């Protein structure tokens, strides 16, 4: 067997911080960036004499997630204590769910790769459970010592566990991205990876095809998609090299060091029984009656997969376009409003503008689509003016830039104002185009002769001159046609 005969197996555990204003079992604030230890209350620290009270909003978000992935939302689930000691968990246990999690099963469909070679795959989820976050060790800038900040203690998390279904780092990243987009779409997590609102642990093993699962190592706390990819790639190579050299893999928890691009062992792996899980005696089982489920189901937004299919069916968009436009809810909403204003017949040019010029301009300015200075109504009017031949596509780009700079005001009428005041209306009067062409032919005899002697390139040069002479406003199709006729080409 060669080094190529290894199959990679990956399962991800993702911690998504839920967007509640207060903590999962207390009224303390979850706002990011406060002074250390200002937002941890007696409940978060499990001081004697206080009891946890479950935050309804956190449960509601877990329900939304369960519904979004077609999972079973357990009518009854149980909170358990996971016992361990670590400086950032002075109370000695974390409240989590173990045997009976609130969300069970479900799937997420991912698209891996781009273009021709891309493929779809369904990833199965094992479970998602509610739990509280721990505090955080501060090793920098703390009077030369390490300190503990307990503000994060008790922050609500949804831990989302996948089956070991991914077979490459590309699949793992596609899954993580799809999950990231989904939790933001259903507004249960802000997805801010720098602030730690969405953290991935990657479980990685390798095996000979057909063999039972190999021993896994778990890479902890990856907070960017790039690190996720790099860490898995390094880890896979390390495991293959180790096995090829006759070594064995020991189950372990490892950390990825972005500076060296390597993973290193943090601790050899503990098993569930090491945590002495037991039901938390301070909390009742979580009961979710059918009425609650139904209400939340009624409030769910159209989900990305459904919307993507609708864009294909209703607007005849390609799979690629539909997937791109539903990559985020903001982008999908922007596109939908644009089509609503421009009319369904213009869905394809609307899609092209949103994915093309608008996306590029946002990227250049470092802006999110929700903050785009050109609104959907304006873009719709612009697309309409190109479709009705008032503007050429090229001049349309000029109008777009003017809109971006705020010319003509915020309404859709700004488009017409800009066309009017800047004299950008396309020239479609063939008499006018003809006289420009005559002038250009007279002034460019050399190109004309070159074209007549068979140089097709010279034709384009003359078209260019005509467009220039008309300041870009001549209708390009007409210019081509009239010029061909005149030159007898
Ligand atoms: P824990 O890490 O809490 O012990 P599990 O045993 O349930 O939990 O596994 C956690 C994650 O590891 C899951 O995402 C699962 O799919 C993945 N996993 C389990 N076995 C393997 C394996 N042999 N290779 C890769 N991933 C695995
Ligand atoms: Mg784990």
Coordinates of N, CA, C and O in Angstrom, one line a residue, residues 192-251:
X192 N -19.4 36.0 15.1 CA -18.1 36.7 15.1 C -17.0 35.8 15.6 O -16.9 35.4 16.8
X193 N -16.1 35.4 14.7 CA -15.1 34.4 15.1 C -14.0 35.0 15.9 O -13.4 34.4 16.7
X194 N -13.7 36.3 15.6 CA -12.6 37.0 16.4 C -13.0 37.0 17.9 O -12.2 36.9 18.7
X195 N -14.3 37.3 18.1 CA -14.7 37.4 19.5 C -15.0 36.1 20.1 O -15.5 36.0 21.2
X196 N -14.8 35.0 19.4 CA -15.0 33.7 19.9 C -16.5 33.2 19.9 O -16.9 32.3 20.6
X197 N -17.3 33.9 19.1 CA -18.8 33.5 19.1 C -19.0 32.2 18.3 O -20.1 31.7 18.3
X198 N -18.0 31.8 17.5 CA -18.2 30.6 16.7 C -16.8 29.9 16.7 O -15.9 30.3 16.0
X199 N -16.7 28.8 17.4 CA -15.4 28.1 17.6 C -15.5 26.6 17.2 O -16.5 26.0 17.5
X200 N -14.5 26.2 16.4 CA -14.6 24.8 15.9 C -13.5 23.9 16.6 O -12.4 24.3 16.7
X201 N -13.9 22.7 17.0 CA -12.9 21.7 17.4 C -13.0 20.6 16.2 O -14.1 20.2 15.9
X202 N -11.9 20.2 15.7 CA -11.9 19.2 14.6 C -11.3 17.9 15.1 O -10.2 17.8 15.6
X203 N -12.1 16.8 15.0 CA -11.7 15.5 15.4 C -11.2 14.8 14.1 O -11.9 14.7 13.1
X204 N -9.9 14.4 14.1 CA -9.3 13.9 12.9 C -8.7 12.5 13.1 O -8.1 12.3 14.1
X205 N -9.0 11.6 12.1 CA -8.3 10.3 12.2 C -8.1 9.9 10.7 O -8.6 10.5 9.8
X206 N -7.2 8.9 10.5 CA -7.0 8.3 9.2 C -7.2 6.8 9.3 O -7.0 6.2 10.4
X207 N -7.5 6.2 8.2 CA -7.6 4.7 8.2 C -7.4 4.2 6.7 O -7.5 5.0 5.8
X208 N -7.2 2.9 6.6 CA -7.2 2.3 5.3 C -8.6 2.2 4.9 O -9.5 1.9 5.7
X209 N -8.9 2.5 3.6 CA -10.3 2.4 3.1 C -10.9 1.1 3.5 O -10.3 0.0 3.4
X210 N -12.1 1.1 4.1 CA -12.8 -0.1 4.5 C -12.5 -0.5 5.9 O -13.3 -1.3 6.5
X211 N -11.4 0.0 6.5 CA -11.1 -0.4 7.8 C -12.0 0.3 8.8 O -12.6 1.3 8.5
X212 N -12.0 -0.2 10.1 CA -12.8 0.5 11.1 C -12.2 1.9 11.4 O -11.0 2.1 11.0
X213 N -12.9 2.8 12.0 CA -12.4 4.1 12.3 C -11.1 4.0 13.0 O -10.9 3.2 13.9
X214 N -10.2 4.9 12.6 CA -8.9 5.0 13.3 C -9.0 5.8 14.6 O -10.1 6.4 14.9
X215 N -8.0 5.9 15.4 CA -8.0 6.7 16.6 C -7.9 8.1 16.3 O -7.1 8.5 15.4
X216 N -8.7 8.9 16.9 CA -8.8 10.4 16.5 C -8.0 11.2 17.5 O -7.7 10.9 18.7
X217 N -7.5 12.3 17.0 CA -7.0 13.4 17.8 C -7.9 14.6 17.6 O -8.4 14.9 16.5
X218 N -8.2 15.4 18.7 CA -9.1 16.5 18.6 C -8.3 17.8 18.6 O -7.6 18.1 19.6
X219 N -8.4 18.6 17.6 CA -7.8 19.9 17.5 C -8.8 20.9 18.1 O -9.8 21.1 17.5
X220 N -8.3 21.6 19.1 CA -9.2 22.5 19.9 C -9.3 23.9 19.4 O -8.3 24.4 18.9
X221 N -10.4 24.5 19.5 CA -10.6 26.0 19.4 C -10.0 26.6 18.2 O -9.2 27.6 18.3
X222 N -10.4 26.2 17.0 CA -10.0 26.8 15.8 C -11.0 28.0 15.5 O -12.2 27.8 15.4
X223 N -10.4 29.2 15.4 CA -11.3 30.3 15.3 C -11.3 31.0 13.9 O -11.6 32.2 13.8
X224 N -10.8 30.3 12.9 CA -10.9 30.9 11.6 C -11.0 29.7 10.6 O -10.5 28.6 10.9
X225 N -11.6 29.9 9.4 CA -11.7 28.8 8.5 C -10.4 28.4 7.9 O -10.1 27.3 7.6
X226 N -9.5 29.4 7.8 CA -8.1 29.2 7.3 C -7.4 28.3 8.3 O -6.7 27.3 7.9
X227 N -7.5 28.6 9.6 CA -6.8 27.8 10.6 C -7.4 26.4 10.6 O -6.6 25.4 10.8
X228 N -8.7 26.3 10.4 CA -9.3 24.9 10.4 C -8.7 24.1 9.3 O -8.3 22.9 9.5
X229 N -8.6 24.7 8.1 CA -8.0 24.0 7.0 C -6.6 23.6 7.2 O -6.2 22.5 7.1
X230 N -5.8 24.6 7.7 CA -4.3 24.4 7.9 C -4.1 23.3 8.9 O -3.3 22.4 8.8
X231 N -4.9 23.4 10.0 CA -4.7 22.5 11.2 C -5.0 21.1 10.7 O -4.3 20.1 11.1
X232 N -6.1 20.9 10.0 CA -6.5 19.5 9.6 C -5.4 19.0 8.6 O -5.0 17.8 8.7
X233 N -5.0 19.8 7.6 CA -4.0 19.3 6.7 C -2.7 18.9 7.4 O -2.1 17.9 7.0
X234 N -2.3 19.7 8.3 CA -1.1 19.3 9.1 C -1.3 18.0 9.8 O -0.4 17.1 9.8
X235 N -2.4 18.0 10.5 CA -2.7 16.8 11.4 C -2.8 15.5 10.6 O -2.3 14.5 11.0
X236 N -3.4 15.6 9.4 CA -3.6 14.4 8.6 C -2.2 13.9 8.2 O -1.9 12.7 8.3
X237 N -1.4 14.8 7.7 CA 0.0 14.4 7.3 C 0.8 13.8 8.4 O 1.5 12.8 8.2
X238 N 0.6 14.5 9.6 CA 1.4 14.0 10.7 C 0.9 12.5 11.1 O 1.7 11.7 11.4
X239 N -0.4 12.3 11.0 CA -0.9 11.0 11.4 C -0.4 9.9 10.4 O 0.0 8.8 10.7
X240 N -0.5 10.3 9.1 CA -0.1 9.4 8.0 C 1.4 9.0 8.2 O 1.8 7.9 8.2
X241 N 2.2 10.1 8.4 CA 3.7 9.9 8.6 C 3.9 9.0 9.8 O 4.7 8.0 9.7
X242 N 3.2 9.2 10.9 CA 3.4 8.5 12.1 C 3.1 7.0 11.8 O 3.9 6.1 12.2
X243 N 2.0 6.7 11.2 CA 1.6 5.3 10.9 C 2.5 4.7 9.9 O 2.9 3.5 10.1
X244 N 2.9 5.4 8.9 CA 3.8 4.9 7.9 C 5.1 4.5 8.5 O 5.8 3.5 8.1
X245 N 5.5 5.2 9.5 CA 6.8 5.0 10.2 C 6.7 3.9 11.2 O 7.6 3.7 12.0
X246 N 5.5 3.2 11.3 CA 5.3 2.1 12.2 C 4.9 2.6 13.6 O 4.8 1.8 14.5
X247 N 4.5 3.8 13.7 CA 4.1 4.3 15.0 C 2.6 4.1 15.2 O 1.9 3.5 14.3
X248 N 2.0 4.5 16.4 CA 0.6 4.4 16.6 C 0.1 5.8 17.0 O 0.9 6.6 17.5
X249 N -1.2 6.0 16.8 CA -1.8 7.3 17.2 C -2.5 7.1 18.6 O -3.2 6.1 18.8
X250 N -2.2 8.0 19.5 CA -2.9 7.9 20.8 C -3.9 9.0 20.8 O -3.7 10.1 20.4
X251 N -5.1 8.6 21.3 CA -6.1 9.6 21.4 C -5.7 10.8 22.3 O -5.1 10.6 23.4

